[in-house]
């Protein structure tokens, strides 16, 4: 009940502030896209967990998150793109079912929508940020202390990871994965509830309406399986590539960039002071720096990474395990949903095979009945042949015998019975029908 009330409050804040008589139906569409320039976004701050609605155009968003245009195109609600998780230099682009957002180290920018899963995402992310605020501070202090002491953290000692100790970008990514997996699993469960009674009814009563419902059910199953398979493959692809996982550590990269920036600034100030030159330099945001400077910093970071020691690479691998364990948990959930859909598909295939076998059996019975009926018709036709022969205009002494009709009828009937029995024996001999 508390979560529902939070969602209602959030929904009221996201709706346009106009009376009901003034609201234009196009304003609801404008929640997702305002014209061709501005787009409405829900911004969730990493430090406070507060949410607000902002309107940002495409170029400003590209400069703000340092993203190319093709990455923002993946979030366009007017187009249908498969599920994608992209790790960039300063952001993570997430397109998972209804959740389409940009995650940075400082904020989450979510496409504004009145969809219930979007509102649940915002409410859940705010709840986790507010609940884990003190734990994050303690964790950052303890991690700094452990780095100064050269020891391992509690997570490495116990071999487990608590979601409260994850960086902000991983918390936001975890909520997105949880929302997508929950949505897909709910649809799979709903499909199961509808499918099994229908298939059981179809096996007992084959009708046109039941076959049409089964066809629609199978179409939905194929589409849902494809979506779950894409989410599972996307998580698996991230788990298989250590470079992509290392690229998603935005908070760590920001901390290193700030430390190197301020360190270089201090060394530059010291060098100038020794030369007798006084200068006052203010810190410049890396986002506002020119592209050439960002490219130079990226090349320098790549050059430093090539000359790192094996010890530093091992420590990086230990850090990647944190994200790998997070992805593995939701990979298991997606794989479980996929197995559920696969079992349902196998049940549908078994039902189709059973129906085909049943129809083939009915068809065989009809063929056998037609064969017996054709044989009986051929035998009965003998009476017509005999009647036609004796009905010709010629005179024989047999016509004057009073008992001739009975004898002709008996002889023709016995001959027909013998012929019919001969046909049945032939059918049994050739195994054309079980007798």
Tab-separated table of N, CA and C in Angstrom, residues 8 10 45 56 88 114 129 153-154 168 214 231 280 282 293 309 321 332 337 348 371 377 380 396 428:
chain	number	residue	atom	x	y	z
A	8	UNK	N	1.342	6.948	-6.790
A	8	UNK	CA	0.298	7.930	-7.088
A	8	UNK	C	0.810	9.354	-6.906
A	10	UNK	N	3.941	10.319	-7.181
A	10	UNK	CA	4.875	10.565	-8.275
A	10	UNK	C	4.137	10.826	-9.581
A	45	UNK	N	18.392	12.045	-8.860
A	45	UNK	CA	19.724	12.419	-8.399
A	45	UNK	C	20.339	11.293	-7.590
A	56	UNK	N	14.893	18.493	-22.059
A	56	UNK	CA	16.217	18.664	-22.660
A	56	UNK	C	16.127	18.264	-24.120
A	88	UNK	N	29.256	3.105	-22.038
A	88	UNK	CA	30.027	4.148	-22.708
A	88	UNK	C	31.022	4.783	-21.745
A	114	UNK	N	3.944	7.641	-18.245
A	114	UNK	CA	3.003	7.296	-17.186
A	114	UNK	C	2.815	5.795	-17.065
A	129	UNK	N	18.056	4.130	-2.749
A	129	UNK	CA	19.049	5.175	-2.515
A	129	UNK	C	18.908	5.770	-1.121
A	153	UNK	N	38.649	-5.955	1.194
A	153	UNK	CA	37.419	-5.465	1.799
A	153	UNK	C	36.615	-6.628	2.361
A	154	UNK	N	35.531	-6.281	3.071
A	154	UNK	CA	34.684	-7.319	3.648
A	154	UNK	C	33.998	-8.121	2.560
A	168	UNK	N	26.458	3.678	-7.550
A	168	UNK	CA	25.136	4.163	-7.941
A	168	UNK	C	24.705	3.611	-9.286
A	214	UNK	N	-5.456	-21.311	-29.880
A	214	UNK	CA	-4.120	-21.901	-29.754
A	214	UNK	C	-3.128	-21.237	-30.711
A	231	UNK	N	17.043	-10.421	-23.961
A	231	UNK	CA	17.535	-9.944	-22.656
A	231	UNK	C	18.593	-10.895	-22.110
A	280	UNK	N	45.981	31.166	-11.167
A	280	UNK	CA	44.829	30.627	-10.450
A	280	UNK	C	43.999	29.853	-11.451
A	282	UNK	N	40.798	27.151	-12.116
A	282	UNK	CA	39.557	26.573	-11.574
A	282	UNK	C	39.326	25.230	-12.232
A	293	UNK	N	40.397	17.389	-26.338
A	293	UNK	CA	40.956	17.129	-25.009
A	293	UNK	C	40.454	15.797	-24.465
A	309	UNK	N	50.865	-3.009	-14.346
A	309	UNK	CA	51.483	-4.255	-13.889
A	309	UNK	C	50.455	-5.359	-13.815
A	321	UNK	N	34.383	-8.685	-10.898
A	321	UNK	CA	33.560	-9.737	-10.301
A	321	UNK	C	32.309	-9.179	-9.637
A	332	UNK	N	20.375	-15.682	-14.420
A	332	UNK	CA	19.672	-16.891	-13.961
A	332	UNK	C	18.163	-16.672	-14.001
A	337	UNK	N	13.083	-17.865	-16.800
A	337	UNK	CA	11.898	-17.480	-17.582
A	337	UNK	C	11.930	-18.094	-18.968
A	348	UNK	N	3.113	-27.244	-26.085
A	348	UNK	CA	2.292	-26.922	-27.258
A	348	UNK	C	2.647	-27.833	-28.426
A	371	UNK	N	-13.330	-47.936	-47.598
A	371	UNK	CA	-12.912	-49.146	-48.305
A	371	UNK	C	-13.934	-50.273	-48.127
A	377	UNK	N	-20.554	-52.138	-51.671
A	377	UNK	CA	-21.275	-51.628	-52.848
A	377	UNK	C	-20.987	-52.480	-54.085
A	380	UNK	N	-22.989	-55.744	-53.648
A	380	UNK	CA	-24.418	-55.534	-53.887
A	380	UNK	C	-24.704	-55.300	-55.369
A	396	UNK	N	-36.249	-68.660	-71.767
A	396	UNK	CA	-35.541	-69.853	-71.299
A	396	UNK	C	-36.497	-70.637	-70.424
A	428	UNK	N	-6.877	-57.855	-44.959
A	428	UNK	CA	-6.131	-58.247	-43.771
A	428	UNK	C	-4.756	-58.772	-44.136
